[in-house]
GROMACS .gro file of C-alpha atoms in nm:
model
  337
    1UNK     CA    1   3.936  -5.088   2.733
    2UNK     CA    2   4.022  -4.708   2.692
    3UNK     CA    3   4.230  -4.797   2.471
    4UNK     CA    4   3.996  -4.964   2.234
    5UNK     CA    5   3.740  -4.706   2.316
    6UNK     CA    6   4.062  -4.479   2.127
    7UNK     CA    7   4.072  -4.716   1.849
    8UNK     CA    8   3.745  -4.722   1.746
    9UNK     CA    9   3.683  -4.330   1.747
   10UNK     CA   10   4.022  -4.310   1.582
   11UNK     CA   11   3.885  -4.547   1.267
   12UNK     CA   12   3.532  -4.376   1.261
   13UNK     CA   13   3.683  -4.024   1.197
   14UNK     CA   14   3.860  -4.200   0.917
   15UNK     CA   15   3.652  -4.380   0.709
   16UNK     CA   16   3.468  -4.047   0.793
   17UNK     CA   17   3.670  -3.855   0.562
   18UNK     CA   18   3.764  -3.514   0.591
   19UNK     CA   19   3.502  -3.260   0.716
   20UNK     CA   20   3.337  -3.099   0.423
   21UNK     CA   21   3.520  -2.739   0.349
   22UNK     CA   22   3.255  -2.462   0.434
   23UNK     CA   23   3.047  -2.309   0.177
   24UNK     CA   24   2.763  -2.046   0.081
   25UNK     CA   25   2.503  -2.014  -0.235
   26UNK     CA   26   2.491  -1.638  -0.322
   27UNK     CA   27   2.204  -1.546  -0.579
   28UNK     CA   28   2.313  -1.141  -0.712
   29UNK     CA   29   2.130  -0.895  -0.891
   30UNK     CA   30   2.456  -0.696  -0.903
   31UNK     CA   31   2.657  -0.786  -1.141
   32UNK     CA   32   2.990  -0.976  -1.114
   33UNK     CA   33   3.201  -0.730  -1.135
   34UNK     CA   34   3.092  -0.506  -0.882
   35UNK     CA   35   3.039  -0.784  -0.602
   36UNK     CA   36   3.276  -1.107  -0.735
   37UNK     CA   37   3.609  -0.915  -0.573
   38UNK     CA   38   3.471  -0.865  -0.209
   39UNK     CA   39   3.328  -1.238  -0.193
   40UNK     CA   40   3.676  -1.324  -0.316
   41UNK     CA   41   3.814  -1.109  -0.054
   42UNK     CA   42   3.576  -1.263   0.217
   43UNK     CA   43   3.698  -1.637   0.062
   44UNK     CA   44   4.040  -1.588   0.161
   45UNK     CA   45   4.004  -1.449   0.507
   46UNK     CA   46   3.741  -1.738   0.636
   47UNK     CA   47   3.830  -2.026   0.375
   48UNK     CA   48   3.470  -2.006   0.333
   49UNK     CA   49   3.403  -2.065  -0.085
   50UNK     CA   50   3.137  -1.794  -0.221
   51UNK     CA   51   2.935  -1.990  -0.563
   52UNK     CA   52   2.808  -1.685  -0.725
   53UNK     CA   53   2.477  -1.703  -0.942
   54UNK     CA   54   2.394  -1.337  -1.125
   55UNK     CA   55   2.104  -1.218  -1.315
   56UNK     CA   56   1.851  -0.985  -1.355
   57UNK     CA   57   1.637  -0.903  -0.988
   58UNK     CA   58   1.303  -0.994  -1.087
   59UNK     CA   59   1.422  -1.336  -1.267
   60UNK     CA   60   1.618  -1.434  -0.931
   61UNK     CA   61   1.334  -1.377  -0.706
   62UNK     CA   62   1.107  -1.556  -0.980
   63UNK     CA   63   1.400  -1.846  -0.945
   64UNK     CA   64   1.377  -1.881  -0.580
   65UNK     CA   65   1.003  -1.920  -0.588
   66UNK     CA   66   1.042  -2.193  -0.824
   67UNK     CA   67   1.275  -2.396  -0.635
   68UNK     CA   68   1.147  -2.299  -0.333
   69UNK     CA   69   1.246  -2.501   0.024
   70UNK     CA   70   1.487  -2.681  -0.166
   71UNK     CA   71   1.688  -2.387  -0.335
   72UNK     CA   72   2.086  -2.415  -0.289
   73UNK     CA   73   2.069  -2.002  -0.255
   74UNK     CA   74   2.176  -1.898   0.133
   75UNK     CA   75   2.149  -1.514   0.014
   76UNK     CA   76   2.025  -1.287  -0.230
   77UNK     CA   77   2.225  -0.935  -0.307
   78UNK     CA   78   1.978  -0.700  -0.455
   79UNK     CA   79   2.009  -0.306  -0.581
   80UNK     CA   80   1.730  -0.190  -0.454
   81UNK     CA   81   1.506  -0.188  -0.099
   82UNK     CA   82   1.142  -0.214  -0.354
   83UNK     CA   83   1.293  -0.594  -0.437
   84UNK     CA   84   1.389  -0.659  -0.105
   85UNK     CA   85   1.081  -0.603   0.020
   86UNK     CA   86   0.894  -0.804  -0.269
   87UNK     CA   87   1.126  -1.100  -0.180
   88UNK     CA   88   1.035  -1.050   0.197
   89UNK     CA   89   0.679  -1.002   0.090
   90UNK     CA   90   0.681  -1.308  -0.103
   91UNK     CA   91   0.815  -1.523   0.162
   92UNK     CA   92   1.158  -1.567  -0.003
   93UNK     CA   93   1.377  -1.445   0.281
   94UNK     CA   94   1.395  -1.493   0.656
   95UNK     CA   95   1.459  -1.258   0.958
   96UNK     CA   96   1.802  -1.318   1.132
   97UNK     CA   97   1.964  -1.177   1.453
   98UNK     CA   98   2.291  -0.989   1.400
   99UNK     CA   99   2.442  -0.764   1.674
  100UNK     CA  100   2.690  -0.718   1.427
  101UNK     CA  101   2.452  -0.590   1.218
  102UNK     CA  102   2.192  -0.383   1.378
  103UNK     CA  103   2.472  -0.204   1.534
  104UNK     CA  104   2.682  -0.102   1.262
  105UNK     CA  105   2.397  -0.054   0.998
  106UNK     CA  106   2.136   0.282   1.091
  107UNK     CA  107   1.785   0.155   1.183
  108UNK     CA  108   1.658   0.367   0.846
  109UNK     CA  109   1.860   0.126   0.610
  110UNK     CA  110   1.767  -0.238   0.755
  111UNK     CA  111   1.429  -0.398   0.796
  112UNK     CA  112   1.233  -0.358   1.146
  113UNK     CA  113   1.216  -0.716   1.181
  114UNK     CA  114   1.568  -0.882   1.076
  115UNK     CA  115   1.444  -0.964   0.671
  116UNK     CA  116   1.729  -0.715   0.469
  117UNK     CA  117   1.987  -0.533   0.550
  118UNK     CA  118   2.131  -0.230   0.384
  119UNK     CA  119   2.500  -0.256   0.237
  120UNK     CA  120   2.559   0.063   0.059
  121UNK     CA  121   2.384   0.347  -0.043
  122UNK     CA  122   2.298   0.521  -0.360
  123UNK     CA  123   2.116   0.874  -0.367
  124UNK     CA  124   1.902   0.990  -0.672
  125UNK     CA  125   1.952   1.356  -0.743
  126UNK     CA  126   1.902   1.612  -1.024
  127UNK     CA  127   2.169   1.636  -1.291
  128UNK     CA  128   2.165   1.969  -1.473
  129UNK     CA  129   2.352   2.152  -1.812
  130UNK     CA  130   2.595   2.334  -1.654
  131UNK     CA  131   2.534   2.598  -2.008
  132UNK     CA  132   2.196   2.608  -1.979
  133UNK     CA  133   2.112   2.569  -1.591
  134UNK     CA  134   2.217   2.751  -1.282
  135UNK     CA  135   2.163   2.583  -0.974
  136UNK     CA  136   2.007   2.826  -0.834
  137UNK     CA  137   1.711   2.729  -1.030
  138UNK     CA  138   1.678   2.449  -0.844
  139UNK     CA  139   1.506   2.347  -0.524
  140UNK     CA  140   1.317   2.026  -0.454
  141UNK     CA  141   1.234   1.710  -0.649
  142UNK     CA  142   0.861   1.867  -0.598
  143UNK     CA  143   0.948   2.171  -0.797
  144UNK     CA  144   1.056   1.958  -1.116
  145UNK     CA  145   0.675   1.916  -1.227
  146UNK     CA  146   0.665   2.327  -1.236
  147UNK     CA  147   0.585   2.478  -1.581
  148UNK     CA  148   0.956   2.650  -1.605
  149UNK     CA  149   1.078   2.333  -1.670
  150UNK     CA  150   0.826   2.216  -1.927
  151UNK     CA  151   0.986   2.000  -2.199
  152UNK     CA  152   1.299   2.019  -2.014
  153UNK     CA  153   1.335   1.716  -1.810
  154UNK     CA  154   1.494   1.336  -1.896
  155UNK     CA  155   1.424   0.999  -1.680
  156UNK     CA  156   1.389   0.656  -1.668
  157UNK     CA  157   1.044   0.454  -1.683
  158UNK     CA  158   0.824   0.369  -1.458
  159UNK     CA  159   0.917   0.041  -1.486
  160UNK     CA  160   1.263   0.139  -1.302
  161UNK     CA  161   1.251   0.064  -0.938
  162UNK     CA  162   1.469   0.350  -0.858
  163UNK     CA  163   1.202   0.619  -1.002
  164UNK     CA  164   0.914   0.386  -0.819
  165UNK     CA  165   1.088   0.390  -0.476
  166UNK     CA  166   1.192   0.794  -0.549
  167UNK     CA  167   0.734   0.793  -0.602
  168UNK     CA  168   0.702   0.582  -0.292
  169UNK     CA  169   0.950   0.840  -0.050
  170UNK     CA  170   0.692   1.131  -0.199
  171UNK     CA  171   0.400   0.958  -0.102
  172UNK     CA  172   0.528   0.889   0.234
  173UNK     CA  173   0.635   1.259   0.258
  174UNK     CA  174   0.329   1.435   0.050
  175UNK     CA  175   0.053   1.219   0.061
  176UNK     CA  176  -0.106   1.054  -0.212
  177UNK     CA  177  -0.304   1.312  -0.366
  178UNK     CA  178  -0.036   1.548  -0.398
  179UNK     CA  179   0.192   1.295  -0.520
  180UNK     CA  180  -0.066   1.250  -0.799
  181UNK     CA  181  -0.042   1.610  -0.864
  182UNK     CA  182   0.363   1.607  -0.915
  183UNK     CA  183   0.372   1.338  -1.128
  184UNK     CA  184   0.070   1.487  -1.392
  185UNK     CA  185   0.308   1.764  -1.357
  186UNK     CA  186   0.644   1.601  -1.398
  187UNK     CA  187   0.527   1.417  -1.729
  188UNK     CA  188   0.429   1.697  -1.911
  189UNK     CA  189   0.764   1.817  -1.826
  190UNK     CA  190   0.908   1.530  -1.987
  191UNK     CA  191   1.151   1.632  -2.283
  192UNK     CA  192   1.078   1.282  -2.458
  193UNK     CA  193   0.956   0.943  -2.402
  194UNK     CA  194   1.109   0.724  -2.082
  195UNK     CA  195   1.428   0.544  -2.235
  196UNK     CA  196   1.741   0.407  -2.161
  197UNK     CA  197   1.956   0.373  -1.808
  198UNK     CA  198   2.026   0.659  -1.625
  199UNK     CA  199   2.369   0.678  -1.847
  200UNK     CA  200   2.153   0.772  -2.157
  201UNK     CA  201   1.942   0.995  -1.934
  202UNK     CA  202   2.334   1.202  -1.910
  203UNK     CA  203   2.393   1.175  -2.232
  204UNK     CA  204   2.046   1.310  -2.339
  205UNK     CA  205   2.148   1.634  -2.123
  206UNK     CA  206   2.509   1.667  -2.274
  207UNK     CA  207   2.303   1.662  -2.590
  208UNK     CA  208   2.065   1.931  -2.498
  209UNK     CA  209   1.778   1.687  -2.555
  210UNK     CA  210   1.665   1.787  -2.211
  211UNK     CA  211   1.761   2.059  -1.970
  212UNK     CA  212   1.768   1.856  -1.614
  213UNK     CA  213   1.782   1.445  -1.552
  214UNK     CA  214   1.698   1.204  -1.261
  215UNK     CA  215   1.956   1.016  -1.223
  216UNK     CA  216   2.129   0.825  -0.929
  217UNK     CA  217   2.490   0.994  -0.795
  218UNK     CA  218   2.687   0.628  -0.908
  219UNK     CA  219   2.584   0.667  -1.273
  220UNK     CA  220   2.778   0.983  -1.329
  221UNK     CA  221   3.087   0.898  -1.154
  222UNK     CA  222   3.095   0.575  -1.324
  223UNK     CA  223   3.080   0.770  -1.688
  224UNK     CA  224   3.345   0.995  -1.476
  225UNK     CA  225   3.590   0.713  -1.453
  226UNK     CA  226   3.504   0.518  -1.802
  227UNK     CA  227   3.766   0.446  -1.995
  228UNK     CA  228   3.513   0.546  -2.273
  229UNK     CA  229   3.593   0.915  -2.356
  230UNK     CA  230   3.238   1.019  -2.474
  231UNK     CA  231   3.097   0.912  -2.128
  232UNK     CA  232   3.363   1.159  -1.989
  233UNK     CA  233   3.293   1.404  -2.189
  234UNK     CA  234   2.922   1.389  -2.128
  235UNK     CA  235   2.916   1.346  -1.768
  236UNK     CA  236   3.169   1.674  -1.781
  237UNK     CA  237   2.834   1.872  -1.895
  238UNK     CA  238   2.655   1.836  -1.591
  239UNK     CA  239   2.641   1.910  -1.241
  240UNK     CA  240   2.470   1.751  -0.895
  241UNK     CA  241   2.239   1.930  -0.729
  242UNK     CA  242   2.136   1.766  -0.374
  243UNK     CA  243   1.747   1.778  -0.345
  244UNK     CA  244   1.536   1.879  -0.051
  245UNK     CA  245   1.848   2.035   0.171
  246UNK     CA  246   1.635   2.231   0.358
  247UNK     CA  247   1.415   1.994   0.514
  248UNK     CA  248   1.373   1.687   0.449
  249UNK     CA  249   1.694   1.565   0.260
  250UNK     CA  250   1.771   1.410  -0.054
  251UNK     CA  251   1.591   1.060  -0.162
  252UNK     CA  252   1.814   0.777  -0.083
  253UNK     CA  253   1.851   0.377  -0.146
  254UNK     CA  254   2.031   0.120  -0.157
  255UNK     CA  255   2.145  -0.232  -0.236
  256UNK     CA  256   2.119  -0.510  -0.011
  257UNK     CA  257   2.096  -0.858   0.098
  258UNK     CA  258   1.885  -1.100   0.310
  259UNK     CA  259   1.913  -1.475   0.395
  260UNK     CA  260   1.695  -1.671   0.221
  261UNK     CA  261   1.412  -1.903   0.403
  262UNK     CA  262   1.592  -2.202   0.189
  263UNK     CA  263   1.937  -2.159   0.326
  264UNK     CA  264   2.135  -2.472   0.424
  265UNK     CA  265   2.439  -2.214   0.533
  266UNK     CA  266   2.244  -1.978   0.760
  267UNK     CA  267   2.550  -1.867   1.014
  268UNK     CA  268   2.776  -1.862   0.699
  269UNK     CA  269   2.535  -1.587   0.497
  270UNK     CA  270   2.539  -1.421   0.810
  271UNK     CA  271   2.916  -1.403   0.838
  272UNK     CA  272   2.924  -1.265   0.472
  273UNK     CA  273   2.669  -1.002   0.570
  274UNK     CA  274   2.867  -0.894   0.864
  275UNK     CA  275   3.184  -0.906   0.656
  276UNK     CA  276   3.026  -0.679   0.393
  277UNK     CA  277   2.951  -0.388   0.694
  278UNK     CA  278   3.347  -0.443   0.797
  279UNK     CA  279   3.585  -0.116   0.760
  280UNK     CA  280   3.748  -0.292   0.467
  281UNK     CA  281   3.434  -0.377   0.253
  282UNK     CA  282   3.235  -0.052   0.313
  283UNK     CA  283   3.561   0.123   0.185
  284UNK     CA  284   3.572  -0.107  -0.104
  285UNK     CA  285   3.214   0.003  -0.236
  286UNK     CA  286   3.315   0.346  -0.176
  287UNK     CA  287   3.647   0.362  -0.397
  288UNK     CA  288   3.515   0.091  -0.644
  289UNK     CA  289   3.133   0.112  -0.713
  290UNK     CA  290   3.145   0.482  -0.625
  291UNK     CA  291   2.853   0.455  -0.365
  292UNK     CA  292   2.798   0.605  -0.036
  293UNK     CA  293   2.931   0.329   0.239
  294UNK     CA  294   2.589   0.252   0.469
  295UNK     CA  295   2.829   0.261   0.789
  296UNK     CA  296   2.905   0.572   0.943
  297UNK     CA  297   3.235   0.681   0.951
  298UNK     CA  298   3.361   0.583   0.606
  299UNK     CA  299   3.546   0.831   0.401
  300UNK     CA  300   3.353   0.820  -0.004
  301UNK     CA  301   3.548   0.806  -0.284
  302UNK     CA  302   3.784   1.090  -0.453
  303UNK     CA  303   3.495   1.138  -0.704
  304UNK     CA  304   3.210   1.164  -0.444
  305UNK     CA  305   3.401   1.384  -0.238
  306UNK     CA  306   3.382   1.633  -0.535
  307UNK     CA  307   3.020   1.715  -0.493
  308UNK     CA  308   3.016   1.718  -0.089
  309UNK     CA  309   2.829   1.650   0.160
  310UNK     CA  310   2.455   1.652   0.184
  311UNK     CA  311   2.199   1.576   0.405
  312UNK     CA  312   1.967   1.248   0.350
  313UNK     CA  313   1.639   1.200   0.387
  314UNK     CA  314   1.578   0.936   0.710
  315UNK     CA  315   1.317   0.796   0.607
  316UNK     CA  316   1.296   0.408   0.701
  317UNK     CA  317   1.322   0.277   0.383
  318UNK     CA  318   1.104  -0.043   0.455
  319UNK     CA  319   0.792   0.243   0.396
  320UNK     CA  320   0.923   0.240   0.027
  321UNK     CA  321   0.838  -0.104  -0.008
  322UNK     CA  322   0.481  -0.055   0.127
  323UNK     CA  323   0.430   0.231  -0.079
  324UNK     CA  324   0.543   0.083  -0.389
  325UNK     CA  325   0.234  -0.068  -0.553
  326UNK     CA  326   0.065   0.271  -0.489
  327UNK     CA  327   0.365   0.451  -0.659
  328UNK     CA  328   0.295   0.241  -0.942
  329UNK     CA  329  -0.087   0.325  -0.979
  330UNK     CA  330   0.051   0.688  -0.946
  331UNK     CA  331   0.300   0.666  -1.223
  332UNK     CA  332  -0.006   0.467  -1.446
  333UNK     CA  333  -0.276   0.709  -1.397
  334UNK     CA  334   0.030   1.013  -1.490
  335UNK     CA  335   0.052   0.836  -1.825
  336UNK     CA  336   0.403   0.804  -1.708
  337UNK     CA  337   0.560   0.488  -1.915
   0.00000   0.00000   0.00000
């Protein structure tokens, strides 16, 4: 009887078939080349496959809402915490428990509640002509709407996330009225019209089109380490000045990830999150994308190491989210565009 008990589990597992090989959706705002090597990495240490979808931020969360419960994504990487929080906002992600996580990643670069977690950093500073600037001119990100630097200043638009969640940290920090104030200031400062990446902002200084730019630490060691000569050159005109030392610290972000509320592969998104906070991985953004590592204790890159350390501002950086429809009424009423 045991026997044919034996049998008969014996010829279910078989016409069974082989158990299905493990797998996980990822939807990226980043693109491939600056995210496809560490899922490869995490492929062939868990045998886990990684199907990569990439696009622009706004059109992925805009895809998930359209497919909705019955998307195939089980995460989506972002490159900023102002999307994160719009996905989370708009019901697109879902919290999840991670000792893993919560330990490894400070309680300023994660959600409160378990909806996105920070994987590396990226700080916006002040890039200045090394000719025509000395950085002892420079103070706070405050002080770049004062009259000495009328005419003198390069950034992106306020359609950029980076320069709304930069408005959002000075509204949690200044208030709203003042933050009014510095950005009436800051555009008559502007040398010319919002245009371009944060690469052309560079350029425009290495030009002497403008005097000082707003630009986030990665762009300028990327243009460091181009193979492109003229990006070298360019980003060999200007110098980082940290922001806000003395108190509060310099304006921070950074790119992330949350499980989405569709996912089929819930405790294998979570296993790729944790695997992104390992030693290995946070080292990897560090020597490769040239950004900060989000877990203490990481050494930065060669290039980064250049310009030293500095001290961050702590804000939680779910408050940039909150503040970011505000930051963009701001940024409207400045005739900032």
């Amino acid at each position: 009887m045991k026997l044919q008990r034996l049998f008969v589990l014996v010829l279910c597992l078989t016409l069974a078939g082989p158990s299905a090989a493990a797998e996980i959706n990822v939807y990226s705002a980043r693109i491939e080349s600056l995210i496809k090597p560490l899922l490869d990495q995490f492929t062939e240490q868990t045998d886990i496959k990684v199907n990569l979808v990439t696009g622009e931020a706004d059109a992925l969360l805009k895809r998930l809402e359209l497919e909705g419960r019955n998307s195939p994504a089980d995460l989506l990487i972002t490159t900023d915490v102002g999307r994160l929080h719009q996905a989370e906002t708009r019901g697109l992600l879902q919290a999840v428990e991670s000792g893993v996580l919560h330990e490894q990643i400070p309680s300023a670069y994660r959600d409160p509640e378990g909806f996105w977690f920070g994987l590396s950093l990226r700080a916006r500073v002040i890039a200045y002509a090394r000719e025509r600037v000395s950085a002892d001119e420079l103070s706070t990100y405050e002080a770049l709407a004062d009259e000495n630097w009328r005419g003198r200043v390069c950034i992106r638009s306020s359609s950029n996330v980076y320069n709304q969640s930069l408005v959002a940290s000075l509204i949690a920090h200044n208030g709203v009225e003042a933050t009014q104030d510095w950005a009436d200031g800051l555009v008559k400062n502007f040398a010319r019209s919002p245009q371009g990446g944060d690469r052309d902002q560079i350029s425009a200084v290495a030009a002497g089109q403008c005097d000082l730019a707003v630009v986030n630490t990665y762009y300028i060691a990327g243009m460091l380490a181009s193979p492109k000569q003229n990006e070298v050159n360019a980003a060999m005109t200007v110098g980082v000045f940290w922001p806000n030392q003395n108190r509060r610290g310099a304006h921070v972000n950074i790119s992330g990830a949350g499980v989405t509320k569709a996912a089929k592969n819930k405790a294998e998104a979570i296993q790729l999150l944790e695997f992104m906070l390992s030693d290995e991985a946070q080292r990897w953004y560090a020597d490769q994308n040239h950004e900060y590592p989000v877990k203490p204790g990481i050494s930065v890159s060669n290039l980064l190491e250049q310009w030293g350390e500095f001290k961050a501002d702590d804000l939680n950086l779910s408050t940039l989210g909150d503040n970011n429809a505000e930051a963009v009424r701001i940024m409207d009423r400045a005739g900032w565009r």
